[in-house]
């Protein structure tokens, strides 16, 4: 069993990459869906247009869920994948994207201008990367710049790296 966390600023391609792992028979957990379906939130923040997660409930539910999947390979993707309990994650993938390309992706996703600016700023400062390394350690963290790569190319780079490390066959 291997558990891979995929994190990154919105628009870096987490969801698309996670779906590519289905080809290798990985089960995919989309964190936002997991939180909503299992009602692991305290409230809804209208200003931020996001659920406020109930940390305690969330941790209990994700631990229990992963235990119940004994033997299955799992990818967990989404905002927050950078701060999962390190003991349940074998490898963390951080996707990055140069702000000038990320801006286009977020515009296409229909993000409002202030949310785009906030995310570009987070990407410039490497916020998610910093949190992932602090949480999982640099030896468990793989960073891939997606700016000039198709999702297929991103997947190939990661697969190579995972094979080198003996995480997948
Ligand atoms: N490597 C890539 N090359 C070209 N376009 C990409 C790439 N990765 C993602 N995209 C495009 O960027 C958009 C965002 O991708 P995706 O939804 O997978 O990102 P995400 O990281 O899951 O974002 P969110 O955190 O908002 O869910 C999509 O429209 C997708 O087509
Ligand atoms: Mg997504």
PDB file of C-alpha atoms and ligand atoms in Angstrom, residues 9-16 77 79 105 109 111 146 149-151 154, ligand 1:
ATOM      1  CA  UNK A   9      -1.749  26.255  -5.357  1.00  0.00           C
ATOM      2  CA  UNK A  10      -5.128  26.169  -7.174  1.00  0.00           C
ATOM      3  CA  UNK A  11      -4.664  25.720 -10.921  1.00  0.00           C
ATOM      4  CA  UNK A  12      -1.395  23.803 -10.715  1.00  0.00           C
ATOM      5  CA  UNK A  13      -3.164  20.640 -11.937  1.00  0.00           C
ATOM      6  CA  UNK A  14      -3.711  18.536  -8.800  1.00  0.00           C
ATOM      7  CA  UNK A  15      -7.092  17.129  -9.818  1.00  0.00           C
ATOM      8  CA  UNK A  16      -6.024  16.306 -13.377  1.00  0.00           C
ATOM      9  CA  UNK A  77      -5.332  15.513  -3.712  1.00  0.00           C
ATOM     10  CA  UNK A  79      -5.942  22.120  -0.941  1.00  0.00           C
ATOM     11  CA  UNK A 105      -5.369  28.889 -15.858  1.00  0.00           C
ATOM     12  CA  UNK A 109     -11.432  28.500 -14.222  1.00  0.00           C
ATOM     13  CA  UNK A 111     -11.777  32.742 -10.417  1.00  0.00           C
ATOM     14  CA  UNK A 146       4.072  22.214 -14.547  1.00  0.00           C
ATOM     15  CA  UNK A 149       4.538  20.492 -19.344  1.00  0.00           C
ATOM     16  CA  UNK A 150       1.300  18.840 -20.362  1.00  0.00           C
ATOM     17  CA  UNK A 151      -0.413  16.841 -17.633  1.00  0.00           C
ATOM     18  CA  UNK A 154       3.954  15.832 -15.533  1.00  0.00           C
TER      19      UNK A 154
HETATM   20  N1  LIG B   1       0.132  20.926 -17.075  1.00  0.00           N
HETATM   21  C1  LIG B   1      -0.918  21.618 -17.531  1.00  0.00           C
HETATM   22  N2  LIG B   1      -0.906  22.113 -18.773  1.00  0.00           N
HETATM   23  C2  LIG B   1      -1.929  22.825 -19.233  1.00  0.00           C
HETATM   24  N3  LIG B   1      -3.049  23.104 -18.538  1.00  0.00           N
HETATM   25  C3  LIG B   1      -3.123  22.643 -17.298  1.00  0.00           C
HETATM   26  C4  LIG B   1      -2.078  21.869 -16.717  1.00  0.00           C
HETATM   27  N4  LIG B   1      -2.416  21.551 -15.465  1.00  0.00           N
HETATM   28  C5  LIG B   1      -3.636  22.100 -15.277  1.00  0.00           C
HETATM   29  N5  LIG B   1      -4.055  22.728 -16.377  1.00  0.00           N
HETATM   30  C6  LIG B   1      -5.323  23.450 -16.533  1.00  0.00           C
HETATM   31  O1  LIG B   1      -5.478  24.281 -15.416  1.00  0.00           O
HETATM   32  C7  LIG B   1      -6.768  24.171 -14.889  1.00  0.00           C
HETATM   33  C8  LIG B   1      -6.684  23.717 -13.451  1.00  0.00           C
HETATM   34  O2  LIG B   1      -6.337  22.343 -13.355  1.00  0.00           O
HETATM   35  P1  LIG B   1      -6.857  21.512 -12.118  1.00  0.00           P
HETATM   36  O3  LIG B   1      -8.321  21.762 -11.941  1.00  0.00           O
HETATM   37  O4  LIG B   1      -6.413  20.112 -12.262  1.00  0.00           O
HETATM   38  O5  LIG B   1      -6.044  22.243 -10.943  1.00  0.00           O
HETATM   39  P2  LIG B   1      -6.182  22.052  -9.376  1.00  0.00           P
HETATM   40  O6  LIG B   1      -4.783  22.159  -8.859  1.00  0.00           O
HETATM   41  O7  LIG B   1      -6.944  20.819  -9.069  1.00  0.00           O
HETATM   42  O8  LIG B   1      -6.992  23.343  -8.928  1.00  0.00           O
HETATM   43  P3  LIG B   1      -7.997  23.527  -7.647  1.00  0.00           P
HETATM   44  O9  LIG B   1      -7.140  23.663  -6.423  1.00  0.00           O
HETATM   45  O10 LIG B   1      -8.710  24.827  -7.944  1.00  0.00           O
HETATM   46  O11 LIG B   1      -8.913  22.354  -7.609  1.00  0.00           O
HETATM   47  C9  LIG B   1      -7.552  23.218 -15.787  1.00  0.00           C
HETATM   48  O12 LIG B   1      -8.335  23.981 -16.657  1.00  0.00           O
HETATM   49  C10 LIG B   1      -6.493  22.476 -16.520  1.00  0.00           C
HETATM   50  O13 LIG B   1      -6.918  22.159 -17.828  1.00  0.00           O
END
